[in-house]
Short mmCIF file of C-alpha atoms and ligand atoms in Angstrom, two decimals:
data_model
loop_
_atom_site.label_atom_id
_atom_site.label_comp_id
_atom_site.label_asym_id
_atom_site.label_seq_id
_atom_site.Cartn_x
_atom_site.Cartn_y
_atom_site.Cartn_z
CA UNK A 24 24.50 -31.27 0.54
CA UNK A 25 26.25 -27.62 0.85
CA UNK A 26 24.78 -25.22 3.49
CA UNK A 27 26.19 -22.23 2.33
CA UNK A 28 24.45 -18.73 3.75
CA UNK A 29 25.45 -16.03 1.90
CA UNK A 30 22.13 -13.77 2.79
CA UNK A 31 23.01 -11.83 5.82
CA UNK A 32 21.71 -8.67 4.63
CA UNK A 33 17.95 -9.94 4.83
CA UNK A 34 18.95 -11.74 8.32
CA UNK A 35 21.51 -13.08 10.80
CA UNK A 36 21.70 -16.67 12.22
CA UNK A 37 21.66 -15.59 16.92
CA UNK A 38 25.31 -15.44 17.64
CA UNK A 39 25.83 -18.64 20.55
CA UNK A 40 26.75 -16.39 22.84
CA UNK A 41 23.28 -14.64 22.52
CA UNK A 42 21.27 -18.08 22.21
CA UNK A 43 22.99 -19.12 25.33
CA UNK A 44 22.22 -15.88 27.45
CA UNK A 45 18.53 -16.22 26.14
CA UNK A 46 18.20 -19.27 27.40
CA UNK A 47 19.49 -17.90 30.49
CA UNK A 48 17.49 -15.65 31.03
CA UNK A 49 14.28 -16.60 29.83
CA UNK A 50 14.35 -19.18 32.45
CA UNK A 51 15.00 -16.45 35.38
CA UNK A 52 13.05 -14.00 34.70
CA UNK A 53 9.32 -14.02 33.12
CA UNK A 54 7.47 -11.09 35.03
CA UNK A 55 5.98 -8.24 33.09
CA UNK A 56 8.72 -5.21 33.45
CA UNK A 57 5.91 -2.97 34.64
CA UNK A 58 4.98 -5.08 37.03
CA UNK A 59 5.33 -3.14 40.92
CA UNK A 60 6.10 -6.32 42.65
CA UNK A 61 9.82 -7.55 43.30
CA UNK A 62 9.88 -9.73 40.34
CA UNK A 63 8.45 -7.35 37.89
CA UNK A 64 10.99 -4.60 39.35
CA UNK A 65 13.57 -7.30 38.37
CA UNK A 66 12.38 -7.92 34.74
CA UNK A 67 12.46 -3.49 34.43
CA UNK A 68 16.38 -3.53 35.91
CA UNK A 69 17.18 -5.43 33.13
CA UNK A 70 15.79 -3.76 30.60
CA UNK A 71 16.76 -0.54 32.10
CA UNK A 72 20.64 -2.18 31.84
CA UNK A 73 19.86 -3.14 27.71
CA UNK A 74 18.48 0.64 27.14
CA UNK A 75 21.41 2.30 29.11
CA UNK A 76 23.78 0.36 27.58
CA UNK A 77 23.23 0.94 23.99
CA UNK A 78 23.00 4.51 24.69
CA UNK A 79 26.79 4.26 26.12
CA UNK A 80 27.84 2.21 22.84
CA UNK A 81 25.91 4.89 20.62
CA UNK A 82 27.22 8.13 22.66
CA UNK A 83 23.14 9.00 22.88
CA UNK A 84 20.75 9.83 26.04
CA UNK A 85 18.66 6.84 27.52
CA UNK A 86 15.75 8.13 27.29
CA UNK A 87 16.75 8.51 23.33
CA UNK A 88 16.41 4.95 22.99
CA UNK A 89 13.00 3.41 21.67
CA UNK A 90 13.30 -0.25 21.57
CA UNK A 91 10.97 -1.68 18.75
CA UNK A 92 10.10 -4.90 16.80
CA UNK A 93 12.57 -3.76 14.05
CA UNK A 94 13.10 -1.47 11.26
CA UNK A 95 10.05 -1.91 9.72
CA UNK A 96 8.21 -0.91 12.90
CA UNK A 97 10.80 1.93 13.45
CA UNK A 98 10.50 3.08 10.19
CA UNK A 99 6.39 3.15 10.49
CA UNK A 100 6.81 5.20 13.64
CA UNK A 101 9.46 7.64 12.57
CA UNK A 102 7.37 8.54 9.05
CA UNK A 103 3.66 8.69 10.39
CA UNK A 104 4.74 10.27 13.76
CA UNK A 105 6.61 12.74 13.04
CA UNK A 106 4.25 13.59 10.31
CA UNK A 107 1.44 13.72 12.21
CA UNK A 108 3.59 15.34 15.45
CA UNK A 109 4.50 18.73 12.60
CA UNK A 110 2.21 18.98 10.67
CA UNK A 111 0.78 22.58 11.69
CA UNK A 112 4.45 23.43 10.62
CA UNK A 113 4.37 22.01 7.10
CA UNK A 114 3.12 19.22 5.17
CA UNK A 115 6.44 18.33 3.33
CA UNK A 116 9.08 15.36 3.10
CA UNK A 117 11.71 14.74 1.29
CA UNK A 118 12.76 10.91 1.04
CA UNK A 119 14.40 9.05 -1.68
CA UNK A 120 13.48 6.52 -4.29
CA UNK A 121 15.55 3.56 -3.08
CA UNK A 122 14.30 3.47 0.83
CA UNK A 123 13.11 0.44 1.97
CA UNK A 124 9.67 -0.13 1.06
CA UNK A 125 7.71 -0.24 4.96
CA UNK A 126 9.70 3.52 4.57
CA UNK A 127 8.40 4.22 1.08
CA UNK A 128 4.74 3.02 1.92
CA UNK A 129 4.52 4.90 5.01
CA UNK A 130 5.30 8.15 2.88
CA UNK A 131 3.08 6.91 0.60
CA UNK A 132 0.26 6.18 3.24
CA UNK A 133 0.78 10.11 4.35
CA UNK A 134 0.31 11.14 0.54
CA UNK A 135 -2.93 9.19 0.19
CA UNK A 136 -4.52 10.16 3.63
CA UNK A 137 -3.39 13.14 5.15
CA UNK A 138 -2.91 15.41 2.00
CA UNK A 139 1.19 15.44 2.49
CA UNK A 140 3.43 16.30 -0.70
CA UNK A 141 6.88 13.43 -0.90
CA UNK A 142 9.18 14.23 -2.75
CA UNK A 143 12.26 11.10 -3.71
CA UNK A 144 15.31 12.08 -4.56
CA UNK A 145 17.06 9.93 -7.60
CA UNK A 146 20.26 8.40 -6.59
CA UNK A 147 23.57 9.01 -8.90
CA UNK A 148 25.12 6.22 -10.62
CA UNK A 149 26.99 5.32 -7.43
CA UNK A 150 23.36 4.36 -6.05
CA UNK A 151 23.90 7.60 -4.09
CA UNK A 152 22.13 11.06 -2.82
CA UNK A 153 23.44 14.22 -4.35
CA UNK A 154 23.85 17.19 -2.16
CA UNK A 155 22.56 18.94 -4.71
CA UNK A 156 18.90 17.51 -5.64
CA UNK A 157 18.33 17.69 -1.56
CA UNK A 158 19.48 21.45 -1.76
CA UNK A 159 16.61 22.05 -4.65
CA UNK A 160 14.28 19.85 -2.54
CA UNK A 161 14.59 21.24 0.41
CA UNK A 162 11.29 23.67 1.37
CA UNK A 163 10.15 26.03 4.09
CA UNK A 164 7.26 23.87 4.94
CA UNK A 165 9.51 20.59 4.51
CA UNK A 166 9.51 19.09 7.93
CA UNK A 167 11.32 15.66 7.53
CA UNK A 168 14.31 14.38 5.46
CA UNK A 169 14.94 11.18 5.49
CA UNK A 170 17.79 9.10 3.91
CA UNK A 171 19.26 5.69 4.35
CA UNK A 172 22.86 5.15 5.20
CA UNK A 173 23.53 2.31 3.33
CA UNK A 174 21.38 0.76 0.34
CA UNK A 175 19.79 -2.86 1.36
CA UNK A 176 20.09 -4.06 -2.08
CA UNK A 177 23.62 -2.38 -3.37
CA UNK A 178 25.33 -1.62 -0.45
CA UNK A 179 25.58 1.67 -1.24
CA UNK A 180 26.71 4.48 1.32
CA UNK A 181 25.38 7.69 1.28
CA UNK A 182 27.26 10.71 3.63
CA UNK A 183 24.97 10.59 6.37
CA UNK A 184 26.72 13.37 7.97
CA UNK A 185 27.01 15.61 5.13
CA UNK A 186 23.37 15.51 4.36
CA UNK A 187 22.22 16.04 7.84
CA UNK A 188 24.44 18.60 8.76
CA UNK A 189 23.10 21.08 5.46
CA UNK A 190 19.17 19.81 6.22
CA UNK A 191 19.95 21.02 9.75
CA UNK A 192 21.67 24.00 9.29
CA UNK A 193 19.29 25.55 6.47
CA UNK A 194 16.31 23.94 7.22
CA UNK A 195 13.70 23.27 10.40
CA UNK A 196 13.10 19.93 9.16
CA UNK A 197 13.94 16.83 11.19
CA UNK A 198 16.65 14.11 9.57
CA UNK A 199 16.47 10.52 10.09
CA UNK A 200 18.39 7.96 8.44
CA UNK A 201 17.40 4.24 8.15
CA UNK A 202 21.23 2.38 9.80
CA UNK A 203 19.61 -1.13 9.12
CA UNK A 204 22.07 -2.12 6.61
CA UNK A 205 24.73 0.12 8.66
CA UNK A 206 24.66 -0.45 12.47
CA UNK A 207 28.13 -2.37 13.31
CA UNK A 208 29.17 -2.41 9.75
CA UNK A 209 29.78 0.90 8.99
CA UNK A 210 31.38 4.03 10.63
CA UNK A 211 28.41 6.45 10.43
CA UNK A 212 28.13 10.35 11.62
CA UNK A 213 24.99 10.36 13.65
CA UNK A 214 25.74 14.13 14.88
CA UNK A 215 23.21 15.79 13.35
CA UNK A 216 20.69 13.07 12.56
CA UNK A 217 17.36 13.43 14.69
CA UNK A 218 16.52 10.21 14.42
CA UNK A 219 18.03 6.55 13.13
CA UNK A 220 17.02 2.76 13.53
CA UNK A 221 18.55 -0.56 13.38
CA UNK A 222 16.85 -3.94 13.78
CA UNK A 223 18.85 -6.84 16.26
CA UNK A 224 18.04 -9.26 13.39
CA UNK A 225 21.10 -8.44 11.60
CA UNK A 226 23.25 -8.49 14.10
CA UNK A 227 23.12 -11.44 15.19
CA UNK A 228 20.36 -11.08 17.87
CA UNK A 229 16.76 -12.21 17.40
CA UNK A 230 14.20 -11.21 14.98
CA UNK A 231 11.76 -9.16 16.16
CA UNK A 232 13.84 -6.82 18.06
CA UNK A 233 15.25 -3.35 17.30
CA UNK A 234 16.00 0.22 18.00
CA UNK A 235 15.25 3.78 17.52
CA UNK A 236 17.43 6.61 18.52
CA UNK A 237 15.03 9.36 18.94
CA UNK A 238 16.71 12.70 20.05
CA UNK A 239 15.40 14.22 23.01
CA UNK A 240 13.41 17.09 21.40
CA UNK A 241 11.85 15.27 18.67
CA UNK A 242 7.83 14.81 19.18
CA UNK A 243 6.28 11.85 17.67
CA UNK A 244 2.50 10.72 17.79
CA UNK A 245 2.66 7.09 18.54
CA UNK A 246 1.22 4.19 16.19
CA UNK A 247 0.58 2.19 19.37
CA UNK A 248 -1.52 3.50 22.04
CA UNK A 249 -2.41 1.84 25.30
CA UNK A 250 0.31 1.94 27.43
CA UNK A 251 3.48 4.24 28.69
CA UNK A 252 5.81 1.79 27.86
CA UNK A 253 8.97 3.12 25.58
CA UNK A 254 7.98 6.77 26.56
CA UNK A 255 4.46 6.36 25.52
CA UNK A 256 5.52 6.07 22.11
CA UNK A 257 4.59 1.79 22.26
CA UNK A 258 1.86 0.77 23.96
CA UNK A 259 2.22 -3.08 25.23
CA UNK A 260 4.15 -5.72 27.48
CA UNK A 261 7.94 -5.37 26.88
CA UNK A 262 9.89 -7.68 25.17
CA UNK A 263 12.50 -6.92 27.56
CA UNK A 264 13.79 -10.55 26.84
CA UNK A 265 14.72 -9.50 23.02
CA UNK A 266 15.71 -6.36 24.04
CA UNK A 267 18.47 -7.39 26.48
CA UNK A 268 19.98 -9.86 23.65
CA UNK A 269 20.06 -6.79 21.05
CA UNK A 270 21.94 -4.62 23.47
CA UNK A 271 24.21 -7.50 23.92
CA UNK A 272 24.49 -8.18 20.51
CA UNK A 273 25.48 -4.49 19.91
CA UNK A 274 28.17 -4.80 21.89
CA UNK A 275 29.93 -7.67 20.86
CA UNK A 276 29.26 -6.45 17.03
CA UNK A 277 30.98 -3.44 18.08
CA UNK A 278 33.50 -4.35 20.40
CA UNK A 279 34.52 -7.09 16.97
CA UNK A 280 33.86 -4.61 14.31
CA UNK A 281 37.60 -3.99 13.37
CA UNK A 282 38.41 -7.81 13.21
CA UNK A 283 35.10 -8.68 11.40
CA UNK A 284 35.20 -5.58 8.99
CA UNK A 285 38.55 -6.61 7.75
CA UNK A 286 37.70 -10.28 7.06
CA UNK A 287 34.59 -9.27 5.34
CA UNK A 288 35.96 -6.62 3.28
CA UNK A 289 38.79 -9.39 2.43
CA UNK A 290 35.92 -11.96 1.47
CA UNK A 291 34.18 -9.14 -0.76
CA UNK A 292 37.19 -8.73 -3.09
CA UNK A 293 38.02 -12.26 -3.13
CA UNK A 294 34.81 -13.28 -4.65
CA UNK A 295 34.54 -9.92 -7.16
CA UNK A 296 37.84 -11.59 -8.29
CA UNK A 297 36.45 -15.11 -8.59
CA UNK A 298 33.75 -13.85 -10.34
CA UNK A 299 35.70 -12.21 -12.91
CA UNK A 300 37.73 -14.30 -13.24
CA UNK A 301 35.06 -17.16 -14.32
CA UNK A 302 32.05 -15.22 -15.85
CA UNK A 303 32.83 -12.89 -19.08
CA UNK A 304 28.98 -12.40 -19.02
CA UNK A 305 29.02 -10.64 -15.32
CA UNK A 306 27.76 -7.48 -14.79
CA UNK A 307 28.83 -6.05 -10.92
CA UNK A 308 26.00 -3.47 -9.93
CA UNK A 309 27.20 -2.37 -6.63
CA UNK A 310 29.72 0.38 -6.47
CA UNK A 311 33.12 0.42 -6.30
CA UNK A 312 33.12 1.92 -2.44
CA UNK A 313 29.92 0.33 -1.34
CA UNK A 314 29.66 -1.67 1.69
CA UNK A 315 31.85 -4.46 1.79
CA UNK A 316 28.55 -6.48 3.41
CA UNK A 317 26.74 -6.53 -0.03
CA UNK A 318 27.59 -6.87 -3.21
CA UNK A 319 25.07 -7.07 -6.19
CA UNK A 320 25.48 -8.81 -9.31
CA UNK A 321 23.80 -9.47 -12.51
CA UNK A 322 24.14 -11.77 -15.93
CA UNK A 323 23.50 -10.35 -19.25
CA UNK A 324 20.98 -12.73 -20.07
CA UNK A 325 20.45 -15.44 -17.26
CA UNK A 326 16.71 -14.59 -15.06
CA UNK A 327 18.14 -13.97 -11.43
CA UNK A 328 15.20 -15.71 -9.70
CA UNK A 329 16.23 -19.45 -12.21
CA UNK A 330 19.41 -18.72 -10.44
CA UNK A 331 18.89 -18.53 -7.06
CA UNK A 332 16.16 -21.17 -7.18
CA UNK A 333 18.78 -23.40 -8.59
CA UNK A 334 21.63 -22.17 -6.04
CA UNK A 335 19.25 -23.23 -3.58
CA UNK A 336 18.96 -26.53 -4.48
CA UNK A 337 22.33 -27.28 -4.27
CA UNK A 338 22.58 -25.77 -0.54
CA UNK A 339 23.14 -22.03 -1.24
CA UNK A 340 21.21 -19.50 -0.12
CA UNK A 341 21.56 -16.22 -1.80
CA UNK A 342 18.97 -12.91 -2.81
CA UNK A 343 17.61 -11.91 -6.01
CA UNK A 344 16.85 -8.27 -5.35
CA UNK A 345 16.48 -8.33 -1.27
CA UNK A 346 14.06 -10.51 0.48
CA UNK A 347 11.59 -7.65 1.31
CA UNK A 348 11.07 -6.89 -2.48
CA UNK A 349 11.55 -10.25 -3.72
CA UNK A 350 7.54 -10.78 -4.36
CA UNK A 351 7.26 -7.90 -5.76
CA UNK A 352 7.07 -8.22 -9.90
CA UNK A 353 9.00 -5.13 -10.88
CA UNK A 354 12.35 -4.22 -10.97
CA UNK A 355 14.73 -3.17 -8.11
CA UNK A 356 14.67 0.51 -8.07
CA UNK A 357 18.15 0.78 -6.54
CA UNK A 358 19.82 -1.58 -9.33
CA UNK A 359 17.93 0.40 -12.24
CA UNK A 360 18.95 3.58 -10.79
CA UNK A 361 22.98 2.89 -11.24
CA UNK A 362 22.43 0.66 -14.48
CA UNK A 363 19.53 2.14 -16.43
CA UNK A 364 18.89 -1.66 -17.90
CA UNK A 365 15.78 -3.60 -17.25
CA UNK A 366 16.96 -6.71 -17.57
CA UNK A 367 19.86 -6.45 -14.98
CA UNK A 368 17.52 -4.75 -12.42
CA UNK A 369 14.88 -7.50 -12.90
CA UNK A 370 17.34 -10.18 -12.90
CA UNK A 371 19.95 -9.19 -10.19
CA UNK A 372 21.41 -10.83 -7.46
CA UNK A 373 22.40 -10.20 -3.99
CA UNK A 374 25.13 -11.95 -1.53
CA UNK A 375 25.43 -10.76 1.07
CA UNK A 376 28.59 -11.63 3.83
CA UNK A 377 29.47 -11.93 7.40
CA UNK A 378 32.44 -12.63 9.74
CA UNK A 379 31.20 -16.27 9.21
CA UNK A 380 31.66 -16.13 6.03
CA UNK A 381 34.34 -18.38 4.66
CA UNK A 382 36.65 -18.46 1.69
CA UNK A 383 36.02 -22.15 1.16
CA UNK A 384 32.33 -21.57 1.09
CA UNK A 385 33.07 -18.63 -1.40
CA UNK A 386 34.78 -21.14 -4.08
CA UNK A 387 31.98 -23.70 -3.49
CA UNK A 388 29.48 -20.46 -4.24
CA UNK A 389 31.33 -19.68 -7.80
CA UNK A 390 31.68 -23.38 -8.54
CA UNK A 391 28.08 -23.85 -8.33
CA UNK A 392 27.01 -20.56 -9.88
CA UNK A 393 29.48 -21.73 -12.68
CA UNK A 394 27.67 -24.95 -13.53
CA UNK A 395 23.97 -23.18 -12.92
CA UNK A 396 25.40 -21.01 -15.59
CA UNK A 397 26.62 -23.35 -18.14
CA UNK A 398 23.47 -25.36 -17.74
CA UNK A 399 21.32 -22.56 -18.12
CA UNK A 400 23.24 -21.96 -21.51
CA UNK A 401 20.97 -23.23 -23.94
N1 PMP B 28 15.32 -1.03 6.25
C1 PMP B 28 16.30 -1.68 5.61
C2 PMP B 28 17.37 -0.89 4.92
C3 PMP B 28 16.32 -3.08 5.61
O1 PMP B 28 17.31 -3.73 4.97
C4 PMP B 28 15.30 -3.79 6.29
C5 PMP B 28 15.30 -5.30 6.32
N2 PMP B 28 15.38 -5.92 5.10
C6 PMP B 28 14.30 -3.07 6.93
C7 PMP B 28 14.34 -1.69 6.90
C8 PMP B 28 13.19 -3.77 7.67
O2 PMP B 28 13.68 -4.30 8.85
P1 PMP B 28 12.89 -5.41 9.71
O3 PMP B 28 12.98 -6.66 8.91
O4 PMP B 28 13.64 -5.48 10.97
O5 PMP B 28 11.51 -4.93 9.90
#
């Protein structure tokens, strides 16, 4: 039986080195990082190390760095807190229509109880945010833009750093971007963002980790009260074990990037050729400059969930839509946006690479996907 795991956009297997240093030092060291006594002091050096050194690797303050449960968490906080932290200045966001739903409920949330307008902005047909349609949303009581850096389901990139630097330089409203799908893939502009998250997850460190760069200035009203942990913005014991292993993890994605960008990139185009190359019935939704990390697919006329359930029998493990949407009945916003069709946005599918990632276990993929195919003929 294969064991093929092409669905490293929704998560990341722990990179050994991680596992190993988890291990490590979950056996010496256990106290509560708030704790005054010498071992608690301990517990708080290291997770005083993880926080200063992922603000080294991102060029940001210390005390810019929130450590959270993840992106969904991050996203929560950012949305509702800054909301609630401006709202005397305006009532206003502007968001778009292919954010990641805990994103697109929490604006949602703010529409339904505390009277604030939303406004998404459509994406082009490269799955991308016009300059334009943020310049005509843009208002004087519009106190948060936010925008994702790269699409979750297409792979999409949107320029971060153009978009930030216009919202800040005409407007008083704050910008955050959502890096999930970016942090140690991508080469992202963070100047003139206010505020941007990542979750360890998918970077090879542990679910239920992750970070928010908050600049200094920025208020938010925290979700979680009760404590001063994370600058009073998250209440609670630390997870100071998780959040050592992201920082770590952030490094070594980093310090690899180069190596692992270029061996991704190279598996991306060897598969779109594959795929070509065997399938006259293949529709390729992602762009042509997306994200090498993610690349979206779709038959005329074969249901993508038939497919993956199938795939996964035989050992592969792949996305229809991504994994947070994949209960949901409708169609994939992001894939209807560049195609228009239906069908292909109901019925799309989603691999998703890493430097693991092997050419062998590419041709196994479209060998497979070939006979799911003919079988599914009839
Ligand atoms: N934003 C994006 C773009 C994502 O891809 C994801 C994960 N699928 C999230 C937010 C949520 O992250 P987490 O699973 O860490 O809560």
């Amino acid at each position: 039986m294969n064991n093929i795991y092409l669905d490293y956009a929704a998560t990341t297997p722990v990179r050994k080195e991680i596992l190993e240093a988890y291990k490590k030092l979950l056996d010496i060291s256990y106290a509560n990082s708030d704790s005054i006594h010498a071992l608690g002091s301990e517990a708080g050096k290291y997770l005083t190390a993880a926080r200063k050194q992922i603000a080294n690797l991102l060029n940001v303050k210390e005390k810019e760095i929130v450590f959270t449960s993840g992106s969904t968490e991050a996203n929560n906080l950012v949305i509702k807190g800054v909301a609630m932290a401006y709202k005397g200045r305006g009532k206003h966001i502007i968001t778009t229509s292919i954010e990641h739903p805990s994103l697109l409920d929490s604006c949602k949330w703010l529409e339904e109880n505390l009277d604030f307008e939303v406004t998404y902005l459509p994406v082009n047909k490269e799955g991308k945010i016009e300059l334009d349609d943020l310049k005509k949303a843009i208002r004087e009581d519009t106190i948060l833009v936010s925008i994702m850096a790269v699409n979750n389901e297409l792979g999409s990139i949107n320029d971060i750093y153009k978009l930030s630097k216009y919202v800040k330089e005409n407007s008083i409203a704050m910008f955050h971007t959502d890096a999930t799908q970016a942090m140690g893939k991508e080469n992202i502009d963070y100047s003139y963002v206010d505020l941007y998250n990542f979750s360890g997850h998918k970077i090879y460190s542990l679910k239920g980790s992750g970070v928010l760069v908050k600049k200094e200035k920025v208020r938010i009203v925290p979700l979680i009260s009760g404590g001063q942990q994370e600058f009073n913005l998250r209440g609670g014991t630390s997870n100071y074990h998780n959040h050592v292993m992201c920082s770590k993890a952030l490094r070594i994605g980093l310090e690899n990037h180069q190596k692992e960008y270029r061996h991704v990139k190279e598996i991306n185009k060897y598969l779109i050729t594959k795929l070509n190359e065997t399938f006259d019935d293949l529709i390729i939704n992602s762009p042509m400059d997306a994200s090498p990390y993610i690349l979206n697919f779709a038959f005329k006329n074969k249901r993508g969930e038939v497919i993956v359930n199938a795939l996964s029998n035989a050992g592969i493990y792949i996305s229809s839509k991504s994994a947070c949407s994949s209960y949901s009945k409708d169609y994939s916003k992001s894939v209807y946006a560049v195609t228009r069709d239906e069908f292909t946005s109901k019925n799309s599918l989603r691999v998703s690479f890493s430097y693991l990632t092997s050419k062998e276990e590419i041709d196994i993929f479209v060998k497979e996907l070939k006979r799911i195919h003919d079988e599914l003929k009839g």
